[in-house]
Short mmCIF file of C-alpha atoms (C1' of nucleotides) in Angstrom, two decimals:
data_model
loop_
_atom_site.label_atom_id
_atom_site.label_comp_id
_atom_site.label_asym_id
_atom_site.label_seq_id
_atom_site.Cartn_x
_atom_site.Cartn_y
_atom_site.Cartn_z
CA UNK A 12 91.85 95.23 82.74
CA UNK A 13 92.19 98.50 85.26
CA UNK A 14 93.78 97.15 88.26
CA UNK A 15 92.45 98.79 91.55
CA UNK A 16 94.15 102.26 92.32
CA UNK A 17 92.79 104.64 95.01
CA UNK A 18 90.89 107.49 93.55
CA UNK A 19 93.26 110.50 94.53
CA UNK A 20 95.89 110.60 91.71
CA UNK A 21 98.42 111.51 94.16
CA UNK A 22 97.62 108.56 96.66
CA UNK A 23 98.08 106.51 93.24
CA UNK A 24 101.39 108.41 92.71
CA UNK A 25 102.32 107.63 96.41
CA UNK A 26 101.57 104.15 96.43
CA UNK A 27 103.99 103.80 93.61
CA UNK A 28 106.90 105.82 94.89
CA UNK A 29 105.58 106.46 98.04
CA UNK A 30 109.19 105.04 99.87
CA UNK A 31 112.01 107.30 100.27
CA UNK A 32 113.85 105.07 98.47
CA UNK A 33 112.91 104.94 95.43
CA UNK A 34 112.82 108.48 95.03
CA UNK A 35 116.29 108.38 95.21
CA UNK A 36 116.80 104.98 92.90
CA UNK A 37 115.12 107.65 90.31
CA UNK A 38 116.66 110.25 91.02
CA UNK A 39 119.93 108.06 90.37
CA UNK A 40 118.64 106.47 87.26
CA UNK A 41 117.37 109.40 85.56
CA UNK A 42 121.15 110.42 84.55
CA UNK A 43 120.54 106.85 82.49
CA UNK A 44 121.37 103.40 83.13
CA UNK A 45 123.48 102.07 86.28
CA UNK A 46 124.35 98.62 87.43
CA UNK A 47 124.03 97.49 90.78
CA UNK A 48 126.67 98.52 92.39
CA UNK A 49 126.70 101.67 91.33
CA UNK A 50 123.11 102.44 92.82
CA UNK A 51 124.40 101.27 95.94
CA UNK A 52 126.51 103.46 96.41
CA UNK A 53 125.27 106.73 94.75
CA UNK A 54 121.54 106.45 96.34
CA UNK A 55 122.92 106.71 99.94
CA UNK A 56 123.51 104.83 103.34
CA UNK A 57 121.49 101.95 101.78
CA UNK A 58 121.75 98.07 102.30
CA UNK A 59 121.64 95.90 99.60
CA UNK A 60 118.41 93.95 100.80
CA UNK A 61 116.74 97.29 100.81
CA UNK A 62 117.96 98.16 97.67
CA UNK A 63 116.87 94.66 96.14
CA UNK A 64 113.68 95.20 97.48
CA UNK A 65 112.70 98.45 96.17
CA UNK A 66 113.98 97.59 93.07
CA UNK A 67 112.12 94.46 92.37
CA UNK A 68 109.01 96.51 93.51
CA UNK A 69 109.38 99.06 90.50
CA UNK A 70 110.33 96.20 87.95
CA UNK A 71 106.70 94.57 89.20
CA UNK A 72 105.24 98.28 88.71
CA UNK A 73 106.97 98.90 85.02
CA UNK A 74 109.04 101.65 85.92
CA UNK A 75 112.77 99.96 85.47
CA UNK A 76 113.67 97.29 83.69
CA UNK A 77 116.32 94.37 84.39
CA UNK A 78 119.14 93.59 82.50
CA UNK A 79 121.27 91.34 83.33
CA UNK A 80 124.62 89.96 81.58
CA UNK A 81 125.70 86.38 81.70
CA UNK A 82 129.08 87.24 82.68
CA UNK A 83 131.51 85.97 85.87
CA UNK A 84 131.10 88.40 87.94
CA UNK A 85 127.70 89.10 87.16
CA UNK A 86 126.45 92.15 85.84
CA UNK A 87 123.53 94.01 86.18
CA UNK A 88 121.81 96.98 84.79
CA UNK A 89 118.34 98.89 85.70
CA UNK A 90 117.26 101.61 83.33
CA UNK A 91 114.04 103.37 83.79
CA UNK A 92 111.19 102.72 81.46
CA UNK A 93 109.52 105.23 79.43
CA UNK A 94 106.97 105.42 82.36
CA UNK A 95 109.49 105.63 84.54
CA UNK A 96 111.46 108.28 83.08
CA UNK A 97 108.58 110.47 83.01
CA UNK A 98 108.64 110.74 86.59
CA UNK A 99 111.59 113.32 85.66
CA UNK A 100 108.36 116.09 86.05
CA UNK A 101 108.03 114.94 89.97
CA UNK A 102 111.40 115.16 90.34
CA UNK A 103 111.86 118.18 89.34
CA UNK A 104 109.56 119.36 91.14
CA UNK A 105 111.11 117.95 94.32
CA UNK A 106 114.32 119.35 93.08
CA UNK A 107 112.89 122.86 92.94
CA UNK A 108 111.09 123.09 96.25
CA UNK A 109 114.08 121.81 98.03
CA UNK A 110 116.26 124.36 96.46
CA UNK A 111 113.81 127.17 97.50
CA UNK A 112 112.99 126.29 100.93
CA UNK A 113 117.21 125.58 101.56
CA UNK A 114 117.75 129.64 100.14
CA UNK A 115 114.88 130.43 102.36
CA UNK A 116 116.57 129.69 105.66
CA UNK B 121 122.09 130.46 110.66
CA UNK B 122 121.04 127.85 108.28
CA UNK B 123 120.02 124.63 109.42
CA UNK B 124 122.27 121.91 108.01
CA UNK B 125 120.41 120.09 105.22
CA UNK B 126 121.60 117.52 102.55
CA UNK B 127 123.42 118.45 99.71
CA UNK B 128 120.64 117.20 97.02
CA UNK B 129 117.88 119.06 97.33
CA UNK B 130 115.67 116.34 96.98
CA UNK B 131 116.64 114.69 99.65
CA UNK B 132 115.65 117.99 101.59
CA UNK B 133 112.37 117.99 100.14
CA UNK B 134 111.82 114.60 101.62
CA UNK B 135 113.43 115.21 104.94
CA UNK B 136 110.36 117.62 105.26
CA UNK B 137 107.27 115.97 102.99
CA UNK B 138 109.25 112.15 102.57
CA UNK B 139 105.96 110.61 104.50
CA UNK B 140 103.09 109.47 102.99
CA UNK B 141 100.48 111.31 105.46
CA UNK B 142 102.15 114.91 105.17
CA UNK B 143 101.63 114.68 101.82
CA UNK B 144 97.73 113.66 102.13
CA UNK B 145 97.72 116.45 104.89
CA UNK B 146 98.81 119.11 102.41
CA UNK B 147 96.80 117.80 99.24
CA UNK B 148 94.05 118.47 101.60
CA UNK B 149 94.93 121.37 103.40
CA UNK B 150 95.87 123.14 99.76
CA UNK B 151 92.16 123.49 99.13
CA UNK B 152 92.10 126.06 102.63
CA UNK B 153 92.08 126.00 105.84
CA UNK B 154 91.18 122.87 108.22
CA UNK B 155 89.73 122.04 111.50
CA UNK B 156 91.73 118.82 113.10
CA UNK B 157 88.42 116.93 112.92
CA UNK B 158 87.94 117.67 109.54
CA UNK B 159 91.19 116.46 108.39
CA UNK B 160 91.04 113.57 110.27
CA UNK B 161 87.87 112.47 108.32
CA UNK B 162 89.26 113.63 104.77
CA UNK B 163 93.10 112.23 104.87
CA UNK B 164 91.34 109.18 104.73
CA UNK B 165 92.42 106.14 107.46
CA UNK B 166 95.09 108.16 109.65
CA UNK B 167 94.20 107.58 113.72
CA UNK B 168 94.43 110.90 115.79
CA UNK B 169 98.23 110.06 117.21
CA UNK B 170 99.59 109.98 113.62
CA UNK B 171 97.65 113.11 112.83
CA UNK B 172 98.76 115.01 115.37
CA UNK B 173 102.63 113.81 115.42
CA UNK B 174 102.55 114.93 111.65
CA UNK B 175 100.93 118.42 112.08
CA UNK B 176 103.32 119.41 114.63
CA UNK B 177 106.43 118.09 112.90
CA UNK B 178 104.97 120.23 110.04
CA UNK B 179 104.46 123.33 112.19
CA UNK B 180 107.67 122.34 113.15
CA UNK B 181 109.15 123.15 109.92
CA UNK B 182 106.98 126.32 108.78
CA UNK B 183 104.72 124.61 106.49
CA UNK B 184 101.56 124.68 108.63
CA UNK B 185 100.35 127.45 110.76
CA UNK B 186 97.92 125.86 113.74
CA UNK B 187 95.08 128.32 115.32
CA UNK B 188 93.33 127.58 118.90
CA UNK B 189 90.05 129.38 119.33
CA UNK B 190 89.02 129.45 122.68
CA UNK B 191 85.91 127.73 122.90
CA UNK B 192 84.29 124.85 124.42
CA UNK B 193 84.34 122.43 122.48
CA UNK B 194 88.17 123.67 121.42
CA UNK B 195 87.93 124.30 117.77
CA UNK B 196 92.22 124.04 116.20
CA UNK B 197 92.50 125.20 112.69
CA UNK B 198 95.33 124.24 110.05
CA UNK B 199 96.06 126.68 107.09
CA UNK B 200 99.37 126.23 105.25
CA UNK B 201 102.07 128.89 105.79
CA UNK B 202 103.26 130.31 102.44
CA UNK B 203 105.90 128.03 102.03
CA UNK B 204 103.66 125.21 102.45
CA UNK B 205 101.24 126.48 100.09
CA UNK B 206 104.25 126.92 97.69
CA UNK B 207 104.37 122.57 97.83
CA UNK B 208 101.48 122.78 95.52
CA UNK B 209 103.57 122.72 92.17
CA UNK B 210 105.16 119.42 93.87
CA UNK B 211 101.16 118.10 94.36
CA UNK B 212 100.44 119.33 91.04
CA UNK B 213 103.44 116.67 89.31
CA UNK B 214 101.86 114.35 91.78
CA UNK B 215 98.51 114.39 90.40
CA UNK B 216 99.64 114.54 86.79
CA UNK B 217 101.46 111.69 87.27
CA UNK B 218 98.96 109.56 88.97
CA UNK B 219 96.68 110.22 86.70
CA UNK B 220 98.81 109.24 83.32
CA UNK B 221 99.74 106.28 85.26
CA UNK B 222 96.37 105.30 85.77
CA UNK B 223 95.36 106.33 82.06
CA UNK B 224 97.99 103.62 81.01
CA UNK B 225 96.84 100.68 82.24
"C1'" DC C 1289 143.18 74.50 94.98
"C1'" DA C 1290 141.78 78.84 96.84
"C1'" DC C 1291 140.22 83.20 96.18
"C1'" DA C 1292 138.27 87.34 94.20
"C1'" DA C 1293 134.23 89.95 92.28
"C1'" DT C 1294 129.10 90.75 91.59
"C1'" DG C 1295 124.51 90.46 92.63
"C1'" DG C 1296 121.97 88.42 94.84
"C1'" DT C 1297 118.98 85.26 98.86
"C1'" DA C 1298 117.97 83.61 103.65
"C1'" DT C 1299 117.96 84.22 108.47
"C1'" DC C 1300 117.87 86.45 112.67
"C1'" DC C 1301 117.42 90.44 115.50
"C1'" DT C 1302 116.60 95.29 116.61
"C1'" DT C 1303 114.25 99.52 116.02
"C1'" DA C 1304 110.74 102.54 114.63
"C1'" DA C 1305 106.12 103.33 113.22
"C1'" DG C 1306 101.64 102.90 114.03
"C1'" DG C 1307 97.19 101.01 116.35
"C1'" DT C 1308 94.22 100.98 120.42
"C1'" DA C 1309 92.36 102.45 124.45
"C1'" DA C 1310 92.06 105.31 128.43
"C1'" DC C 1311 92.24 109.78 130.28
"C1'" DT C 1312 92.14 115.12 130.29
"C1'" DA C 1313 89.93 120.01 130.16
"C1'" DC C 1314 86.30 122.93 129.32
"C1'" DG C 1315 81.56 124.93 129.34
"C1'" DG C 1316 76.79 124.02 127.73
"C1'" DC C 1317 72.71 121.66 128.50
"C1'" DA C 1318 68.92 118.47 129.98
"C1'" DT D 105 74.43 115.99 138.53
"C1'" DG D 106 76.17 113.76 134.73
"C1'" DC D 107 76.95 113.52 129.96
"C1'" DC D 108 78.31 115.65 125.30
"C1'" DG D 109 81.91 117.02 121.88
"C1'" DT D 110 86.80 118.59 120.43
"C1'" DA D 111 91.42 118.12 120.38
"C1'" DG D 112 94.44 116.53 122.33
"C1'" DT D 113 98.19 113.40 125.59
"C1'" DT D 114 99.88 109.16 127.48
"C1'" DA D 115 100.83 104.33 128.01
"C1'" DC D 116 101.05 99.97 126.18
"C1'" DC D 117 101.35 96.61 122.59
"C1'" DT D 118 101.78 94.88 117.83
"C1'" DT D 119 103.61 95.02 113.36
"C1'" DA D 120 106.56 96.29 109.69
"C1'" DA D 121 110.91 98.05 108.12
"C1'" DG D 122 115.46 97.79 108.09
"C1'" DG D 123 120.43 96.28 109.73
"C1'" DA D 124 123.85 92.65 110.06
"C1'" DT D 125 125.64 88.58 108.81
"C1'" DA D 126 126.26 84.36 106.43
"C1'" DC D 127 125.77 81.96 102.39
"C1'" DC D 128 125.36 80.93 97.16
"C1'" DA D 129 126.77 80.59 91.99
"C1'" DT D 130 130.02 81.38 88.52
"C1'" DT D 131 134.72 81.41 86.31
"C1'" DG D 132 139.20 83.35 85.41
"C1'" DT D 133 143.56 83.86 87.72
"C1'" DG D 134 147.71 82.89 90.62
#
DNA sequence: CACAATGGTATCCTTAAGGTAACTACGGCA
DNA sequence: TGCCGTAGTTACCTTAAGGATACCATTGTG
Protein backbone atom coordinates (compact mmCIF):
# COMPACT_ATOMS: atom_id res chain seq x y z
CA UNK A 1 0.00 0.00 0.00
CA UNK A 2 0.81 4.05 0.11
CA UNK A 3 3.97 4.29 1.94
CA UNK A 4 4.16 7.44 4.25
CA UNK A 5 5.15 10.71 2.29
CA UNK A 6 4.85 14.20 3.85
CA UNK A 7 1.87 16.05 2.61
CA UNK A 8 3.64 18.99 0.63
CA UNK A 9 4.35 17.49 -2.86
CA UNK A 10 7.49 19.33 -2.95
CA UNK A 11 8.78 18.09 0.57
CA UNK A 12 7.91 14.58 -1.16
CA UNK A 13 9.94 15.74 -4.22
CA UNK A 14 12.77 16.85 -1.80
CA UNK A 15 12.96 13.91 0.20
CA UNK A 16 13.62 12.03 -2.97
CA UNK A 17 16.21 14.23 -4.59
CA UNK A 18 16.57 16.45 -1.93
CA UNK A 19 20.82 15.90 -2.02
CA UNK A 20 22.84 17.86 -4.32
CA UNK A 21 23.97 14.91 -5.60
CA UNK A 22 21.67 13.34 -7.16
CA UNK A 23 20.57 16.20 -8.97
CA UNK A 24 23.57 15.98 -10.73
CA UNK A 25 23.60 11.85 -11.10
CA UNK A 26 20.27 12.97 -13.18
CA UNK A 27 21.31 15.47 -14.71
CA UNK A 28 24.19 13.03 -16.00
CA UNK A 29 21.91 10.20 -16.74
CA UNK A 30 19.32 11.95 -18.55
CA UNK A 31 21.70 12.08 -21.81
CA UNK A 32 20.97 8.01 -21.31
CA UNK A 33 22.79 5.30 -19.77
CA UNK A 34 26.45 5.58 -18.14
CA UNK A 35 28.55 3.13 -16.27
CA UNK A 36 30.25 3.85 -13.24
CA UNK A 37 33.03 5.37 -14.04
CA UNK A 38 31.78 7.55 -16.21
CA UNK A 39 29.38 9.21 -13.52
CA UNK A 40 32.31 9.67 -11.53
CA UNK A 41 33.79 11.65 -13.35
CA UNK A 42 31.16 13.73 -15.30
CA UNK A 43 28.94 14.53 -11.98
CA UNK A 44 31.86 16.47 -10.35
CA UNK A 45 34.52 16.50 -7.45
CA UNK A 46 32.71 13.37 -6.13
CA UNK A 47 34.09 10.27 -4.17
CA UNK A 48 33.13 7.04 -5.02
CA UNK A 49 31.51 6.18 -1.52
CA UNK A 50 29.36 9.18 -2.08
CA UNK A 51 28.57 8.28 -5.35
CA UNK A 52 27.69 4.56 -4.24
CA UNK A 53 25.61 5.91 -1.77
CA UNK A 54 23.38 8.12 -3.61
CA UNK A 55 23.06 5.75 -6.10
CA UNK A 56 21.89 2.81 -4.16
CA UNK A 57 19.41 5.37 -2.55
CA UNK A 58 17.61 6.03 -6.01
CA UNK A 59 17.75 2.22 -7.04
CA UNK A 60 15.76 1.68 -3.42
CA UNK A 61 13.44 4.74 -4.61
CA UNK A 62 12.85 3.31 -8.44
CA UNK A 63 14.39 6.00 -10.19
CA UNK A 64 17.64 4.06 -11.82
CA UNK A 65 18.10 0.81 -12.37
CA UNK A 66 21.33 -1.54 -12.04
CA UNK A 67 22.88 -3.34 -14.58
CA UNK A 68 25.59 -5.01 -14.16
CA UNK A 69 27.80 -7.29 -16.63
CA UNK A 70 29.59 -10.40 -15.54
CA UNK A 71 32.69 -9.39 -17.12
CA UNK A 72 36.63 -9.05 -15.66
CA UNK A 73 36.77 -5.89 -15.07
CA UNK A 74 33.40 -5.45 -14.05
CA UNK A 75 30.99 -3.40 -15.64
CA UNK A 76 28.31 -1.42 -14.63
CA UNK A 77 25.49 0.56 -15.98
CA UNK A 78 22.63 2.89 -14.26
CA UNK A 79 19.89 4.12 -16.55
CA UNK A 80 17.05 6.08 -15.23
CA UNK A 81 13.65 4.54 -14.99
CA UNK A 82 10.65 5.81 -16.61
CA UNK A 83 9.99 7.61 -13.23
CA UNK A 84 13.14 8.71 -13.19
CA UNK A 85 13.41 10.14 -16.50
CA UNK A 86 10.48 12.19 -15.93
CA UNK A 87 12.29 14.20 -13.58
CA UNK A 88 13.67 15.77 -17.02
CA UNK A 89 10.55 18.57 -16.20
CA UNK A 90 12.53 19.56 -12.75
CA UNK A 91 15.47 19.71 -14.46
CA UNK A 92 14.64 21.79 -16.78
CA UNK A 93 13.37 23.86 -14.77
CA UNK A 94 16.61 24.13 -12.77
CA UNK A 95 18.31 24.51 -16.05
CA UNK A 96 16.24 27.56 -16.93
CA UNK A 97 16.37 29.53 -13.71
CA UNK A 98 20.06 29.12 -13.55
CA UNK A 99 20.48 30.39 -17.01
CA UNK A 100 18.32 33.50 -16.18
CA UNK A 101 19.59 34.52 -12.93
CA UNK A 102 23.58 33.94 -14.51
CA UNK A 103 22.36 36.70 -17.62
CA UNK A 104 20.93 38.68 -14.83
CA UNK A 105 24.18 39.58 -13.13
CA UNK B 1 31.13 42.39 -13.03
CA UNK B 2 29.65 39.01 -12.95
CA UNK B 3 30.13 36.87 -10.14
CA UNK B 4 31.90 33.66 -11.15
CA UNK B 5 29.36 30.83 -11.25
CA UNK B 6 29.59 27.19 -12.63
CA UNK B 7 29.44 26.45 -16.05
CA UNK B 8 26.05 24.21 -15.83
CA UNK B 9 23.49 26.15 -14.92
CA UNK B 10 22.11 23.78 -12.72
CA UNK B 11 24.66 23.62 -10.64
CA UNK B 12 24.05 27.51 -10.22
CA UNK B 13 20.60 27.00 -9.41
CA UNK B 14 21.68 24.84 -6.55
CA UNK B 15 24.57 26.94 -5.39
CA UNK B 16 21.62 29.37 -4.54
CA UNK B 17 18.29 27.02 -3.68
CA UNK B 18 20.61 23.38 -3.36
CA UNK B 19 19.21 23.24 0.51
CA UNK B 20 16.33 21.68 1.56
CA UNK B 21 14.99 24.68 3.91
CA UNK B 22 15.39 27.54 1.16
CA UNK B 23 13.31 25.69 -0.79
CA UNK B 24 10.47 25.23 2.05
CA UNK B 25 11.22 29.02 2.74
CA UNK B 26 10.25 30.00 -0.80
CA UNK B 27 7.28 27.41 -1.32
CA UNK B 28 6.04 29.36 1.57
CA UNK B 29 7.02 32.70 1.04
CA UNK B 30 5.53 32.35 -2.83
CA UNK B 31 2.05 32.58 -1.37
CA UNK B 32 3.19 36.55 -0.04
CA UNK B 33 4.82 38.10 2.25
CA UNK B 34 6.00 36.66 5.82
CA UNK B 35 6.67 37.68 9.30
CA UNK B 36 9.88 35.56 10.75
CA UNK B 37 7.48 34.07 13.31
CA UNK B 38 5.20 33.04 10.88
CA UNK B 39 7.59 31.21 8.81
CA UNK B 40 9.09 29.66 11.51
CA UNK B 41 5.72 27.95 12.40
CA UNK B 42 4.80 27.08 8.62
CA UNK B 43 8.36 25.67 7.19
CA UNK B 44 7.53 23.08 9.43
CA UNK B 45 10.52 21.75 12.11
CA UNK B 46 13.39 24.41 11.25
CA UNK B 47 14.85 26.02 14.86
CA UNK B 48 15.33 29.90 14.69
CA UNK B 49 19.39 29.64 13.95
CA UNK B 50 18.71 27.68 10.72
CA UNK B 51 15.98 30.11 9.83
CA UNK B 52 17.75 32.95 10.15
CA UNK B 53 21.26 31.68 8.58
CA UNK B 54 19.02 30.77 5.48
CA UNK B 55 17.09 34.10 5.11
CA UNK B 56 20.14 36.07 5.12
CA UNK B 57 22.14 33.86 2.78
CA UNK B 58 18.98 34.37 0.63
CA UNK B 59 18.93 38.16 1.03
CA UNK B 60 22.31 37.58 0.36
CA UNK B 61 21.71 36.56 -3.09
CA UNK B 62 18.60 38.87 -4.11
CA UNK B 63 15.96 36.40 -3.69
CA UNK B 64 14.41 37.74 -0.46
CA UNK B 65 13.84 41.28 0.46
CA UNK B 66 13.72 41.55 4.61
CA UNK B 67 11.59 44.66 6.19
CA UNK B 68 12.14 45.92 10.00
CA UNK B 69 9.22 47.91 11.31
CA UNK B 70 10.05 49.72 14.19
CA UNK B 71 7.98 48.55 16.85
CA UNK B 72 8.08 46.93 20.10
CA UNK B 73 7.69 43.87 19.80
CA UNK B 74 10.04 44.16 16.37
CA UNK B 75 7.84 42.89 13.67
CA UNK B 76 10.67 41.59 10.31
CA UNK B 77 8.84 40.81 7.17
CA UNK B 78 10.07 38.48 4.19
CA UNK B 79 8.60 39.06 0.61
CA UNK B 80 10.51 37.52 -2.32
CA UNK B 81 12.41 39.91 -4.63
CA UNK B 82 11.36 39.38 -8.27
CA UNK B 83 13.87 37.04 -9.00
CA UNK B 84 12.88 34.96 -6.19
CA UNK B 85 9.38 35.03 -7.08
CA UNK B 86 10.55 34.01 -10.63
CA UNK B 87 11.73 30.32 -8.64
CA UNK B 88 8.11 29.54 -8.75
CA UNK B 89 8.15 27.68 -12.23
CA UNK B 90 11.10 25.57 -10.44
CA UNK B 91 8.34 24.95 -7.29
CA UNK B 92 5.77 24.39 -9.76
CA UNK B 93 7.99 21.03 -11.45
CA UNK B 94 8.47 20.37 -7.80
CA UNK B 95 4.98 19.93 -6.92
CA UNK B 96 4.05 18.18 -10.14
CA UNK B 97 6.46 15.84 -9.54
CA UNK B 98 5.75 15.02 -6.01
CA UNK B 99 2.55 14.60 -6.63
CA UNK B 100 2.82 11.92 -9.74
CA UNK B 101 5.27 10.28 -7.57
CA UNK B 102 2.95 9.91 -4.90
CA UNK B 103 0.00 9.01 -7.40
CA UNK B 104 2.27 5.97 -8.38
CA UNK B 105 2.62 4.13 -5.56
C1' DC C 1 53.59 -15.16 -10.61
C1' DA C 2 52.37 -10.39 -10.48
C1' DC C 3 49.73 -6.85 -12.04
C1' DA C 4 46.15 -4.14 -14.19
C1' DA C 5 41.22 -2.59 -14.46
C1' DT C 6 36.43 -1.90 -12.46
C1' DG C 7 33.22 -1.33 -9.06
C1' DG C 8 32.71 -1.82 -5.19
C1' DT C 9 33.01 -2.33 0.70
C1' DA C 10 34.99 -1.29 5.36
C1' DT C 11 37.29 1.65 8.47
C1' DC C 12 38.84 5.69 10.47
C1' DC C 13 38.98 10.57 10.91
C1' DT C 14 37.74 15.37 9.96
C1' DT C 15 34.51 18.88 8.95
C1' DA C 16 30.19 21.02 8.58
C1' DA C 17 25.46 21.31 9.80
C1' DG C 18 22.26 21.64 13.04
C1' DG C 19 20.19 21.46 17.99
C1' DT C 20 19.81 23.67 22.50
C1' DA C 21 19.97 27.08 25.70
C1' DA C 22 21.09 31.56 27.37
C1' DC C 23 21.14 36.33 26.56
C1' DT C 24 19.83 40.95 24.22
C1' DA C 25 16.80 45.25 23.16
C1' DC C 26 12.68 47.60 23.28
C1' DG C 27 8.30 49.64 25.03
C1' DG C 28 3.74 48.37 26.96
C1' DC C 29 1.29 46.98 30.82
C1' DA C 30 -0.35 45.23 35.39
C1' DT D 1 9.14 47.00 39.43
C1' DG D 2 9.16 43.06 36.81
C1' DC D 3 7.44 40.41 33.14
C1' DC D 4 5.70 39.83 28.16
C1' DG D 5 6.62 39.06 23.16
C1' DT D 6 9.58 39.37 18.73
C1' DA D 7 13.50 38.62 16.34
C1' DG D 8 17.36 38.03 16.73
C1' DT D 9 22.85 36.72 18.34
C1' DT D 10 26.20 33.89 20.63
C1' DA D 11 28.37 29.92 22.64
C1' DC D 12 28.63 25.23 23.20
C1' DC D 13 27.83 20.51 22.03
C1' DT D 14 26.17 16.61 19.23
C1' DT D 15 25.37 14.37 15.02
C1' DA D 16 25.67 13.43 10.24
C1' DA D 17 28.06 13.88 5.94
C1' DG D 18 31.88 13.33 3.51
C1' DG D 19 37.19 12.52 2.57
C1' DA D 20 41.03 9.34 2.54
C1' DT D 21 42.83 5.07 2.49
C1' DA D 22 43.10 0.20 2.38
C1' DC D 23 41.20 -3.86 0.90
C1' DC D 24 38.44 -7.34 -2.08
C1' DA D 25 37.06 -10.32 -6.33
C1' DT D 26 37.80 -11.58 -10.91
C1' DT D 27 40.57 -12.98 -15.09
C1' DG D 28 43.38 -12.05 -19.08
C1' DT D 29 48.04 -10.74 -20.10
C1' DG D 30 53.19 -10.40 -19.95
Amino acid sequence: MSEKFPVCPVETTLQLIGDKWKVLIIRDLLDGTRRFGELKKSVGDISQKVLTTNLRAMEENGLVTRKVYAEVPPRVEYTLTETGYSLKSVLDALVHWGTEYKSRK
